[in-house]
């Protein structure tokens, strides 16, 4: 899995390489949850879609990934 706090260039390369990508805040407290917009923005600049990002799908999809 690749964390989207990389650059959009890294995300584009990761997608092309077949990596699983998730968007998160890396927050260590609830006050940091607003940082999600930075991860989403980076994913958008990399032209990722919801199908490219693991945690935009169903819970079943996430569970299957970790199974």
Backbone as a ProteinNet text record, in pm:
[ID]
protein_1_A
[PRIMARY]
XXXXXXXXXXXXXXXXXXXXXXXXXXXXXXXXXXXXXXXXXXXXXXXXXXXXXXXXXXXXXXXXXXX
[TERTIARY]
84.7	0	88.3	40.6	113.6	32	93.8	28.9	30.9	-79.8	-86.1	-15.8	57.4	135.5	262.8	273.8	379.9	336.4	418.2	379.3	286	219.8	130	207.7	334.9	416.4	438.3	463.8	481.8	352.9	240.7	112.4	81.6	109.8	86.9	170.5	297.2	386	339.1	293.3	245.7	123.1	31.7	-87.7	-47.8	41	85.5	156.2	222	292.6	199.2	72.8	-24	-31.4	23.6	19.7	-121	-149.7	-273.4	-250.5	-343.8	-327.8	-442.8	-410.5	-513.5	-488.2	-595.4	-586.8	-610.9	-522.7	-545.1	-487.2	-506.3	-459.2	-326.3	-290.4	-174.6	-189.9	-315.4	-343.8	-322.3	-270.7	-251.1	-349.4	-438.2	-545.2	-659.9	-780.7	-897.6	-884.8	-807.6	-790	-722.4	-650.9	-581.4	-663.5	-788.4	-869.4	-900.3	-896.5	-918.8	-809.4	-698.7	-588.1	-619.5	-731.3	-770.8	-774	-808	-817.6	-684.1	-573.6	-443.2	-418.1	-454.8	-440.9	-531.4	-654.8	-748.8	-698.7	-646.6	-593.3	-476.3	-388.6	-274.6	-321.8	-420.1	-475.3	-539.4	-606.8	-668.8	-564.4	-456	-349	-282.9	-290.2	-235.6	-338.8	-454.5	-563.5	-613.3	-607.1	-660.8	-811.8	-877.9	-1022.9	-1055.1	-1182.7	-1221	-1188.7	-1186.1	-1152.5	-1004.3	-921.3	-777.4	-741.7	-834.8	-805.5	-882.8	-809.3	-867.9	-978.6	-955.4	-1052.1	-1162.4	-1186.3	-1305.6	-1410.9	-1378.7	-1471.3	-1548.2	-1607.3	-1688.1	-1599.6	-1658.8	-1587.8	-1547.3	-1629.7	-1596.8	-1468.8	-1453.8	-1333.1	-1208.9	-1220.8	-1107.4	-1075.6	-1177.9	-1156.7	-1090.9	-1133.4	-1076.6	-929.3	-892.4	-753.1	-665	-716.4	-637.6	-652.3	-741.9	-764.1	-652.3
-118.7	0	123.7	228.9	354.2	461.9	536.1	647.5	767.5	841.4	951.8	1077.5	1072.2	1188.7	1197.2	1113.6	1129.5	1235.6	1260.6	1357.1	1290.7	1371.3	1315.2	1234.7	1266.7	1188.5	1046.4	1037.8	907.2	827	891.9	821.7	771.6	852.1	807.9	685.4	688.4	573.9	452.2	472.9	361.4	296.2	376.8	321.7	240.7	296.1	226.1	95.1	90.8	-30.4	-131.4	-94.4	-187.2	-184.7	-81.1	-70.4	-39.5	-82.7	-46.8	86.1	179.3	314.5	343.7	405.6	451.1	597.6	667.4	807.3	812.1	881.9	900.4	1034.2	1068.5	1196.1	1184.1	1064.7	1041.9	1119	1149.1	1225.5	1138.9	1200.8	1133.5	1184.2	1272	1324.2	1366.5	1372	1406.1	1544.1	1632.9	1766.3	1760.3	1653.2	1640	1577.2	1539.8	1473.2	1564.8	1693.5	1787.9	1784.3	1721.2	1711.1	1617	1546.5	1455.6	1528.2	1654.3	1729.9	1734.1	1729.5	1729.8	1597.5	1487.9	1357.5	1345	1393	1388.9	1477.2	1593.7	1683.1	1621.7	1554.5	1488.8	1377.4	1300.2	1192.3	1249.4	1360.5	1422.9	1472	1530.9	1577.3	1461.1	1342.6	1222.5	1157.3	1218	1166.6	1029.9	1006.2	882	893.5	781.7	776.6	696.3	694.4	618	469.7	421.1	280.6	252.2	356.4	341.7	341.9	383.1	405.5	305.7	227.1	118.9	166.3	270.2	308.2	402.6	403.7	471.3	368.8	242.2	135.3	86.4	-26.1	-84.9	-145.9	-169.2	-235.6	-375.9	-440.8	-573.8	-570.4	-467	-452.4	-435.8	-356.1	-334.8	-463.6	-532.4	-659.8	-761.6	-768.1	-863.6	-833.8	-708.2	-671	-725.4	-717.1	-760	-907.2	-976.9	-1119.3	-1205.4
0	0	0	-62.3	-70.2	-1	85.6	153.5	60.7	50.9	-44.3	1.9	110.8	146.9	64.2	-38.4	-137.2	-236.6	-336.5	-438.8	-539.3	-618.1	-719.1	-822.5	-843.4	-936.8	-882.6	-753.3	-689.3	-697.4	-674.5	-680.7	-820.6	-920.4	-1058.1	-1090.3	-1050.7	-1074.5	-996.2	-874	-791.4	-854.1	-903.3	-968.8	-1091.6	-1173.4	-1294.1	-1260.6	-1143.7	-1100	-1034.2	-1016.3	-958.2	-806.5	-745.8	-598.7	-549.5	-429.5	-362.2	-291.8	-309.7	-256.4	-161.5	-49	44	77.1	110.9	150.7	301.2	372.9	516.1	558.7	685.2	737.1	810	851.3	937.6	1069	1103.5	1225.6	1349.4	1450.3	1578.3	1682.1	1641.1	1726.4	1635	1687.8	1605.6	1541.8	1601.9	1543.9	1406.8	1378.5	1251.1	1140.7	1168.9	1066.7	948	967.8	858.4	753.5	784.8	690.4	574.7	581.9	474.6	340.7	341.4	215.8	142.2	215.5	150	77.7	140.2	75.9	-45.8	-32.3	-144.9	-258.3	-225.2	-327.5	-402.4	-329.4	-393	-484.6	-439.7	-523.2	-649.8	-636.8	-754.4	-853.5	-801.9	-891.4	-965.1	-907.7	-972.3	-1063.6	-1077.9	-1160.1	-1111.2	-980.3	-925.9	-916.7	-933.8	-917.9	-792.4	-754.3	-635.2	-652.4	-774.6	-798.3	-774.9	-777.4	-754.5	-606	-521.3	-379.4	-294.5	-217.4	-138.6	-45.5	30.2	133.2	84.1	-46	-97.7	-137.8	-122.8	-157.5	-36.5	-51.5	55.5	163.9	278.5	387.3	344	263.7	214.4	129.9	50.5	-31.2	57.5	160.6	251.7	326.4	375	445.7	354.8	229.8	134.5	110	108.1	88.5	201.6	322.3	438.8	471.4	402.1	430.7	377.3
[MASK]
+++++++++++++++++++++++++++++++++++++++++++++++++++++++++++++++++++

